[in-house]
Amino acid sequence: MNNVNRNPRGEGDRLRAQLLEAATAMLAESEDPESVSVRAVTRRAGVSPTALYLHFQNREELFRAVSEECFARLGAAMAGAAEGIDDPREQLNAIGHAYLRFAREHPGHYAVLFQRHLEPKPEDDETKLGMEVFESLVNVVRRCGVPDEDAFDYGVLLWMGLHGRAAVASAMPGFPFPDEDRYVKLLEERVVG
Amino acid sequence: MNNVNRNPRGEGDRLRAQLLEAATAMLAESEDPESVSVRAVTRRAGVSPTALYLHFQNREELFRAVSEECFARLGAAMAGAAEGIDDPREQLNAIGHAYLRFAREHPGHYAVLFQRHLEPKPEDDETKLGMEVFESLVNVVRRCGVPDEDAFDYGVLLWMGLHGRAAVASAMPGFPFPDEDRYVKLLEERVVG
DNA sequence: ACCGTAAATGAACAATGTCAACCGAAACCC
DNA sequence: GGGTTTCGGTTGACATTGTTCATTTACGGT
């Protein structure tokens, strides 16, 4: 690994970004998280395997960082879907669709979000980011005219309903789910109907 | 690995059962599926690593078999919880609790059920077993007096709601879920209320 | 006693995550 | 400008993993 393009002084963090990008890209392509190995990621970034340890404590931490990135992307997809819609129920519908679509189109990115973490960090930035995305969902629920103290609970039910379908559809492709359209409608009708 | 207790002729399949049991037990204890390695399992069974390949095509297939076993256990837990209860809504409640309890008490066993399979078998016995467990849930829903054509959909919603909570609670321990009691009640009230 | 064959082993390979030691050049000091 | 530090990175090694192939053991019918 004779990396000629070494980063200039004080900007070593650039490699961190490159590694993150490489890992994220590989996760999008290969979709088998095991194949996103330290060596594969560093190879892709054009550096030696151990260079990763200059910027991440270990592979797990790299994945945590990827996870944050993916949470942000999911959040963006949901926000983008709700944009330009006034009726909160229609917003919910659009958000539900965007959620399932994201999970279907980026299975690797979605899966990494809900991976078990072996050593959960105390100040879990990732959980915090997930919370943010969730909060925005609750806000839409709140505008649906449900009792204010129920908005959180209903938000949870919606999220779990979406995650459940996303996860199981990916793990058990044979299961005869209602199609996404019907499912989202069904779910939201029951929860905030 | 001088295994003195070699299995008698024609009963080599007994090792298969032992390996399955070993893997299942380890998954219950360690809860990190990666640590349930071929070598660890065979070591536990008192046999050489390659002996596994006499009974399973590869590690993946071992996990699929474990998964079937765990589906059966989950199904048994749910059935056991419903036993002796007449009112279908109370049955649902008990089933929901049993489901979440199983996931909480046996996170390894639960996680293996919904793992992504890289090479999904065409005749997926596992999906079939999952379907059976699910069918029994739908039957209870049916007895709740919901329109017959809705029972399947509501069953899906219930299952997804349960799975969602089980999965996310395990992946994001920090998330402020309603406790299990309240969650189950909430979910079932909304879906079959 | 013998021998086919079912049951299992052993050595080996490539790939992985990670550690400890090392290197090269860019930036600072005088 | 020459010397020194230190940032950004590499080398080499180790233990462990899944898996293959060739080999060995011992059961059980003859």
Coordinates of C-alpha atoms (C1' of nucleotides) in Angstrom, one line a residue:
Chain A
M1 CA 0.0 0.0 0.0
N2 CA 2.2 2.8 -1.2
N3 CA -0.3 5.5 -0.8
V4 CA 1.1 8.4 -2.7
N5 CA -1.9 10.6 -1.9
R6 CA -1.3 10.9 1.7
N7 CA -3.5 13.4 3.4
P8 CA -1.9 16.7 4.4
R9 CA -1.2 17.5 8.0
G10 CA -4.2 18.1 10.3
E11 CA -6.6 16.6 7.8
G12 CA -6.1 13.0 8.6
D13 CA -9.8 12.9 9.3
R14 CA -10.4 12.9 5.6
L15 CA -9.5 9.3 5.6
R16 CA -12.2 8.7 8.1
A17 CA -14.7 10.1 5.8
Q18 CA -13.4 8.1 2.9
L19 CA -13.6 4.9 4.9
L20 CA -17.1 5.7 6.0
E21 CA -18.1 6.4 2.4
A22 CA -16.5 3.2 1.2
A23 CA -18.2 1.1 3.9
T24 CA -21.5 2.7 3.2
A25 CA -21.2 2.1 -0.5
M26 CA -20.2 -1.5 0.0
L27 CA -23.1 -2.1 2.3
A28 CA -25.4 -0.7 -0.4
E29 CA -24.0 -3.1 -3.0
S30 CA -23.2 -6.3 -1.3
E31 CA -26.0 -6.3 1.3
D32 CA -24.2 -9.0 3.3
P33 CA -22.8 -7.1 6.2
E34 CA -20.2 -9.8 6.7
S35 CA -18.7 -9.1 3.4
V36 CA -18.1 -5.5 4.4
S37 CA -14.8 -6.5 6.1
V38 CA -12.2 -4.2 7.4
R39 CA -9.9 -5.3 4.7
A40 CA -12.4 -4.8 1.9
V41 CA -13.2 -1.3 3.1
T42 CA -9.6 -0.3 3.4
R43 CA -8.8 -1.9 0.1
R44 CA -11.5 0.2 -1.5
A45 CA -10.3 3.3 0.1
G46 CA -6.8 2.5 -1.2
V47 CA -5.1 2.2 2.2
S48 CA -3.7 -0.6 4.3
P49 CA -6.0 -2.6 6.6
T50 CA -4.7 -1.2 9.8
A51 CA -5.2 2.4 8.7
L52 CA -8.8 1.9 9.8
Y53 CA -7.7 1.8 13.4
L54 CA -6.4 5.3 13.2
H55 CA -9.9 6.6 12.9
F56 CA -12.1 3.9 14.4
Q57 CA -11.6 1.9 17.5
N58 CA -12.7 -1.3 15.7
R59 CA -15.0 -2.6 13.1
E60 CA -17.9 -2.3 15.4
E61 CA -17.4 1.4 15.7
L62 CA -17.1 1.8 11.9
F63 CA -20.5 0.2 11.6
R64 CA -21.9 2.5 14.3
A65 CA -20.8 5.4 12.2
V66 CA -22.3 3.9 9.1
S67 CA -25.4 3.4 11.0
E68 CA -25.6 7.1 11.9
E69 CA -25.1 8.0 8.3
C70 CA -27.9 5.7 7.3
F71 CA -30.3 7.0 9.9
A72 CA -29.7 10.4 8.5
R73 CA -30.5 9.1 5.0
L74 CA -33.7 7.4 6.2
G75 CA -34.7 10.6 8.0
A76 CA -34.1 12.6 4.8
A77 CA -36.1 10.2 2.7
M78 CA -39.0 10.5 5.2
A79 CA -38.8 14.2 5.4
G80 CA -38.6 14.5 1.6
A81 CA -41.7 12.4 1.2
A82 CA -43.7 14.6 3.5
E83 CA -42.6 17.8 1.9
G84 CA -45.2 19.7 0.1
I85 CA -48.1 17.8 1.7
D86 CA -50.5 19.6 4.0
D87 CA -52.9 17.0 5.3
P88 CA -51.2 15.3 8.1
R89 CA -52.8 11.9 7.3
E90 CA -51.6 12.1 3.8
Q91 CA -48.2 13.0 5.2
L92 CA -48.2 9.9 7.3
N93 CA -49.1 7.9 4.3
A94 CA -46.3 9.3 2.3
I95 CA -43.9 8.8 5.2
G96 CA -44.9 5.2 5.6
H97 CA -44.3 4.6 1.9
A98 CA -40.9 6.3 2.0
Y99 CA -40.0 4.2 5.0
L100 CA -40.8 0.8 3.4
R101 CA -39.3 1.9 0.2
F102 CA -36.0 2.9 1.8
A103 CA -35.9 -0.5 3.5
R104 CA -36.7 -2.3 0.3
E105 CA -34.3 -0.4 -1.9
H106 CA -31.4 -0.2 0.6
P107 CA -31.7 -3.4 2.6
G108 CA -28.1 -3.2 3.7
H109 CA -28.4 0.3 4.9
Y110 CA -31.7 -0.4 6.6
A111 CA -30.4 -3.6 8.3
V112 CA -27.5 -1.8 9.8
L113 CA -29.8 0.5 11.7
F114 CA -31.2 -2.2 13.9
Q115 CA -28.3 -4.4 14.4
R116 CA -27.7 -5.6 17.9
H117 CA -24.8 -3.7 19.4
L118 CA -22.6 -5.8 21.5
E119 CA -21.1 -2.9 23.5
P120 CA -23.7 -0.2 23.5
K121 CA -22.2 3.2 24.1
P122 CA -23.6 5.1 27.0
E123 CA -24.3 8.3 25.1
D124 CA -25.6 6.5 22.1
D125 CA -25.5 9.0 19.2
E126 CA -27.2 6.5 17.1
T127 CA -30.2 6.0 19.4
K128 CA -30.3 9.8 19.6
L129 CA -30.5 10.1 15.9
G130 CA -33.1 7.5 15.7
M131 CA -35.1 9.4 18.3
E132 CA -34.9 12.5 16.2
V133 CA -36.3 10.7 13.1
F134 CA -39.0 9.3 15.4
E135 CA -39.9 12.6 16.9
S136 CA -40.7 14.0 13.5
L137 CA -43.1 11.2 13.0
V138 CA -44.7 11.8 16.3
N139 CA -45.1 15.5 15.3
V140 CA -47.1 14.5 12.3
V141 CA -49.2 12.1 14.4
R142 CA -49.9 15.0 16.8
R143 CA -51.3 17.1 13.9
C144 CA -53.8 14.3 13.1
G145 CA -56.0 15.4 15.8
V146 CA -55.3 12.5 18.2
P147 CA -55.3 13.3 22.0
D148 CA -52.0 14.8 22.7
E149 CA -51.0 12.3 25.3
D150 CA -51.5 9.5 22.8
A151 CA -49.4 10.9 20.1
F152 CA -46.2 9.3 21.3
D153 CA -47.8 5.9 21.8
Y154 CA -49.4 6.0 18.3
G155 CA -46.1 7.1 16.9
V156 CA -44.5 4.0 18.4
L157 CA -47.2 1.8 17.0
L158 CA -46.8 3.2 13.6
W159 CA -43.0 2.9 13.7
M160 CA -43.1 -0.6 14.9
G161 CA -45.6 -1.6 12.3
L162 CA -43.4 -0.2 9.6
H163 CA -40.2 -1.7 11.0
G164 CA -41.9 -5.0 11.5
R165 CA -43.0 -5.2 7.9
A166 CA -39.7 -4.0 6.6
A167 CA -37.7 -6.5 8.7
V168 CA -39.8 -9.5 8.1
A169 CA -40.3 -8.8 4.4
S170 CA -36.6 -8.9 4.1
A171 CA -36.0 -12.0 6.3
M172 CA -39.0 -14.0 5.0
P173 CA -39.5 -13.1 1.4
G174 CA -42.0 -15.8 1.0
F175 CA -44.5 -14.4 3.5
P176 CA -47.7 -13.2 1.8
F177 CA -47.8 -9.7 3.0
P178 CA -50.4 -7.3 1.8
D179 CA -48.6 -5.1 -0.6
E180 CA -47.0 -1.9 0.7
D181 CA -49.8 0.4 -0.4
R182 CA -52.5 -1.6 1.3
Y183 CA -50.3 -2.3 4.3
V184 CA -49.5 1.4 5.0
K185 CA -53.1 2.3 4.6
L186 CA -54.2 -0.5 6.9
L187 CA -51.7 0.3 9.5
E188 CA -52.4 4.0 9.7
E189 CA -56.1 3.6 9.5
R190 CA -56.0 1.3 12.5
V191 CA -53.6 3.4 14.5
V192 CA -54.7 7.0 13.9
G193 CA -58.0 6.2 12.2
Chain B
M1 CA -10.6 -35.3 19.0
N2 CA -10.4 -39.0 19.9
N3 CA -14.1 -39.4 20.2
V4 CA -14.6 -42.8 22.0
N5 CA -18.4 -42.5 21.8
R6 CA -18.8 -42.9 18.2
N7 CA -22.4 -43.4 17.1
P8 CA -23.4 -46.9 16.1
R9 CA -23.9 -47.8 12.5
G10 CA -26.9 -46.2 10.8
E11 CA -27.4 -43.7 13.6
G12 CA -25.0 -41.1 12.5
D13 CA -27.9 -38.7 12.5
R14 CA -27.6 -38.6 16.2
L15 CA -24.7 -36.3 15.9
R16 CA -26.8 -34.0 13.9
A17 CA -29.2 -33.7 16.8
Q18 CA -26.3 -33.1 19.2
L19 CA -24.9 -30.4 17.1
L20 CA -28.2 -28.7 16.8
E21 CA -28.6 -28.9 20.5
A22 CA -25.2 -27.5 21.1
A23 CA -25.7 -24.6 18.7
T24 CA -29.1 -23.8 20.2
A25 CA -27.7 -23.9 23.7
M26 CA -24.8 -21.6 22.8
L27 CA -27.1 -19.2 21.0
A28 CA -29.1 -19.0 24.2
E29 CA -26.0 -18.3 26.3
S30 CA -23.7 -16.1 24.2
E31 CA -26.3 -14.2 22.3
D32 CA -23.7 -13.1 19.8
P33 CA -24.4 -15.3 16.8
E34 CA -20.9 -14.8 15.6
S35 CA -19.5 -16.5 18.6
V36 CA -21.5 -19.6 17.8
S37 CA -18.9 -20.7 15.4
V38 CA -18.6 -24.1 13.7
R39 CA -15.6 -24.8 15.8
A40 CA -17.2 -23.8 19.0
V41 CA -20.3 -25.9 18.3
T42 CA -18.3 -29.0 17.4
R43 CA -16.0 -28.5 20.3
R44 CA -19.1 -28.5 22.6
A45 CA -20.4 -31.6 21.0
G46 CA -17.0 -33.2 21.6
V47 CA -16.3 -33.8 17.9
S48 CA -13.9 -32.4 15.3
P49 CA -14.8 -29.3 13.4
T50 CA -15.3 -31.0 10.1
A51 CA -17.8 -33.5 11.5
L52 CA -20.4 -30.8 11.1
Y53 CA -20.2 -31.1 7.4
L54 CA -21.4 -34.7 7.6
H55 CA -24.8 -33.4 8.6
F56 CA -25.0 -29.9 7.4
Q57 CA -23.9 -28.4 4.1
N58 CA -22.4 -25.4 5.9
R59 CA -22.8 -23.1 8.8
E60 CA -25.7 -21.3 7.2
E61 CA -27.7 -24.6 7.0
L62 CA -27.0 -25.3 10.7
F63 CA -28.4 -21.9 11.5
R64 CA -31.5 -22.6 9.4
A65 CA -32.0 -25.7 11.4
V66 CA -31.6 -23.9 14.7
S67 CA -34.0 -21.4 13.4
E68 CA -36.6 -24.0 12.8
E69 CA -36.1 -25.3 16.3
C70 CA -36.5 -21.8 17.7
F71 CA -39.7 -21.2 15.7
A72 CA -41.1 -24.3 17.2
R73 CA -40.2 -23.1 20.7
L74 CA -41.7 -19.7 20.1
G75 CA -44.9 -21.3 18.8
A76 CA -45.0 -23.5 21.9
A77 CA -44.6 -20.5 24.2
M78 CA -47.4 -18.7 22.5
A79 CA -49.7 -21.8 22.5
G80 CA -48.9 -22.4 26.1
A81 CA -49.8 -18.9 27.0
A82 CA -53.2 -19.1 25.3
E83 CA -54.0 -22.4 26.9
G84 CA -56.8 -22.4 29.4
I85 CA -58.1 -19.0 28.3
D86 CA -61.5 -18.8 26.7
D87 CA -62.0 -15.2 25.8
P88 CA -60.1 -14.6 22.5
R89 CA -59.1 -11.1 23.4
E90 CA -57.5 -12.3 26.6
Q91 CA -55.9 -15.0 24.6
L92 CA -54.4 -12.4 22.3
N93 CA -53.2 -10.5 25.3
A94 CA -51.5 -13.6 26.7
I95 CA -50.0 -14.4 23.3
G96 CA -48.6 -11.0 22.9
H97 CA -47.0 -11.1 26.3
A98 CA -45.6 -14.5 25.6
Y99 CA -44.2 -13.3 22.4
L100 CA -42.4 -10.3 23.8
R101 CA -41.3 -12.3 26.8
F102 CA -39.7 -15.0 24.6
A103 CA -37.9 -12.3 22.6
R104 CA -36.6 -10.7 25.8
E105 CA -35.6 -13.8 27.6
H106 CA -34.1 -15.6 24.6
P107 CA -32.7 -12.8 22.4
G108 CA -30.4 -15.1 20.6
H109 CA -33.1 -17.5 19.7
Y110 CA -35.4 -14.8 18.7
A111 CA -32.8 -13.0 16.6
V112 CA -32.0 -16.1 14.6
L113 CA -35.6 -16.3 13.4
F114 CA -35.5 -13.2 11.4
Q115 CA -31.9 -13.2 10.1
R116 CA -31.5 -12.5 6.5
H117 CA -30.8 -15.7 4.6
L118 CA -28.3 -15.2 1.9
E119 CA -29.4 -18.2 -0.2
P120 CA -33.0 -18.7 0.6
K121 CA -34.2 -22.2 0.0
P122 CA -37.0 -22.5 -2.5
E123 CA -39.1 -24.7 -0.2
D124 CA -38.3 -22.8 2.9
D125 CA -39.3 -25.0 5.8
E126 CA -38.6 -22.2 8.1
T127 CA -40.9 -19.8 6.5
K128 CA -43.5 -22.6 6.5
L129 CA -43.0 -23.1 10.2
G130 CA -43.3 -19.3 10.7
M131 CA -46.5 -19.4 8.8
E132 CA -47.9 -22.1 11.0
V133 CA -47.2 -20.1 14.1
F134 CA -48.8 -17.1 12.4
E135 CA -51.8 -19.0 11.3
S136 CA -52.6 -19.9 14.9
L137 CA -52.5 -16.2 15.7
V138 CA -54.9 -15.4 12.9
N139 CA -57.3 -18.0 14.2
V140 CA -57.5 -16.3 17.5
V141 CA -58.0 -13.0 15.7
R142 CA -60.8 -14.6 13.8
R143 CA -62.6 -15.5 17.0
C144 CA -62.5 -11.9 18.1
G145 CA -65.5 -11.1 16.0
V146 CA -63.7 -9.1 13.3
P147 CA -64.9 -9.5 9.7
D148 CA -63.5 -12.7 8.4
E149 CA -61.7 -11.2 5.4
D150 CA -59.9 -8.8 7.8
A151 CA -58.6 -11.5 10.2
F152 CA -55.4 -12.1 8.1
D153 CA -54.6 -8.4 7.8
Y154 CA -55.1 -7.8 11.5
G155 CA -53.0 -10.8 12.3
V156 CA -50.2 -9.3 10.2
L157 CA -50.6 -6.0 12.0
L158 CA -50.4 -7.6 15.4
W159 CA -47.5 -9.7 14.5
M160 CA -45.6 -6.8 13.0
G161 CA -46.3 -4.7 16.0
L162 CA -45.0 -7.4 18.3
H163 CA -41.9 -8.1 16.1
G164 CA -41.2 -4.4 15.8
R165 CA -41.1 -3.9 19.5
A166 CA -39.1 -7.0 20.1
A167 CA -36.5 -6.2 17.5
V168 CA -36.1 -2.5 18.3
A169 CA -36.2 -3.0 22.0
S170 CA -33.2 -5.3 21.6
A171 CA -31.4 -3.1 19.1
M172 CA -32.0 0.2 20.8
P173 CA -32.2 -0.5 24.5
G174 CA -32.3 3.2 25.2
F175 CA -35.6 3.9 23.4
P176 CA -38.4 4.9 25.8
F177 CA -40.9 2.2 24.9
P178 CA -44.2 1.9 26.8
D179 CA -43.7 -1.1 29.0
E180 CA -44.7 -4.5 27.6
D181 CA -48.1 -4.6 29.4
R182 CA -49.1 -1.2 28.1
Y183 CA -47.7 -1.9 24.7
V184 CA -49.6 -5.1 24.1
K185 CA -52.8 -3.6 25.4
L186 CA -52.3 -0.6 23.2
L187 CA -51.5 -2.6 20.1
E188 CA -54.4 -5.0 20.4
E189 CA -56.8 -2.3 21.3
R190 CA -56.0 -0.5 18.2
V191 CA -55.9 -3.4 15.8
V192 CA -58.8 -5.6 17.0
G193 CA -60.4 -3.0 19.2
Chain C
dA1 C1' -11.1 -63.5 11.1
dC2 C1' -12.2 -60.4 7.5
dC3 C1' -13.6 -56.6 5.0
dG4 C1' -16.9 -53.0 3.2
dT5 C1' -18.4 -49.0 4.5
dA6 C1' -20.4 -45.6 7.8
dA7 C1' -18.5 -42.2 11.0
dA8 C1' -15.3 -39.2 12.0
dT9 C1' -10.5 -37.1 12.1
dG10 C1' -6.3 -34.2 10.6
dA11 C1' -3.8 -31.2 8.0
dA12 C1' -4.1 -27.5 5.2
dC13 C1' -5.9 -23.0 2.8
dA14 C1' -7.6 -18.5 2.3
dA15 C1' -9.7 -14.8 4.7
dT16 C1' -10.7 -12.2 8.8
dG17 C1' -10.1 -8.6 13.0
dT18 C1' -6.6 -6.7 15.5
dC19 C1' -2.0 -5.6 17.8
dA20 C1' 2.9 -3.9 18.1
dA21 C1' 6.5 -2.1 15.9
dC22 C1' 8.2 0.6 12.3
dC23 C1' 8.7 4.3 8.5
dG24 C1' 8.5 8.6 5.7
dA25 C1' 7.6 12.9 5.0
dA26 C1' 5.6 17.4 6.3
dA27 C1' 5.8 21.1 9.6
dC28 C1' 8.1 23.5 13.1
dC29 C1' 12.3 25.6 15.6
dC30 C1' 16.6 27.8 15.7
Chain D
dG1 C1' 19.0 25.5 5.8
dG2 C1' 19.6 21.5 9.1
dG3 C1' 17.6 18.9 12.9
dT4 C1' 13.7 17.1 15.5
dT5 C1' 9.1 16.1 16.3
dT6 C1' 5.0 14.0 15.2
dC7 C1' 1.2 13.1 12.1
dG8 C1' -0.5 9.7 8.6
dG9 C1' 0.3 5.6 7.4
dT10 C1' 2.5 0.7 6.4
dT11 C1' 4.5 -4.1 7.6
dG12 C1' 4.4 -8.1 9.6
dA13 C1' 2.5 -11.1 12.6
dC14 C1' -1.0 -13.8 15.4
dA15 C1' -5.1 -16.2 16.6
dT16 C1' -9.5 -17.6 14.7
dT17 C1' -12.7 -18.5 11.4
dG18 C1' -15.3 -21.5 7.4
dT19 C1' -14.4 -25.1 4.4
dT20 C1' -12.1 -28.9 1.4
dC21 C1' -9.7 -33.1 0.7
dA22 C1' -7.4 -37.0 1.9
dT23 C1' -7.1 -40.3 5.6
dT24 C1' -8.2 -43.1 9.5
dT25 C1' -11.0 -45.7 12.7
dA26 C1' -14.2 -49.2 14.1
dC27 C1' -19.0 -51.4 13.6
dG28 C1' -21.4 -55.3 11.9
dG29 C1' -22.6 -58.6 8.6
dT30 C1' -20.4 -62.6 6.5

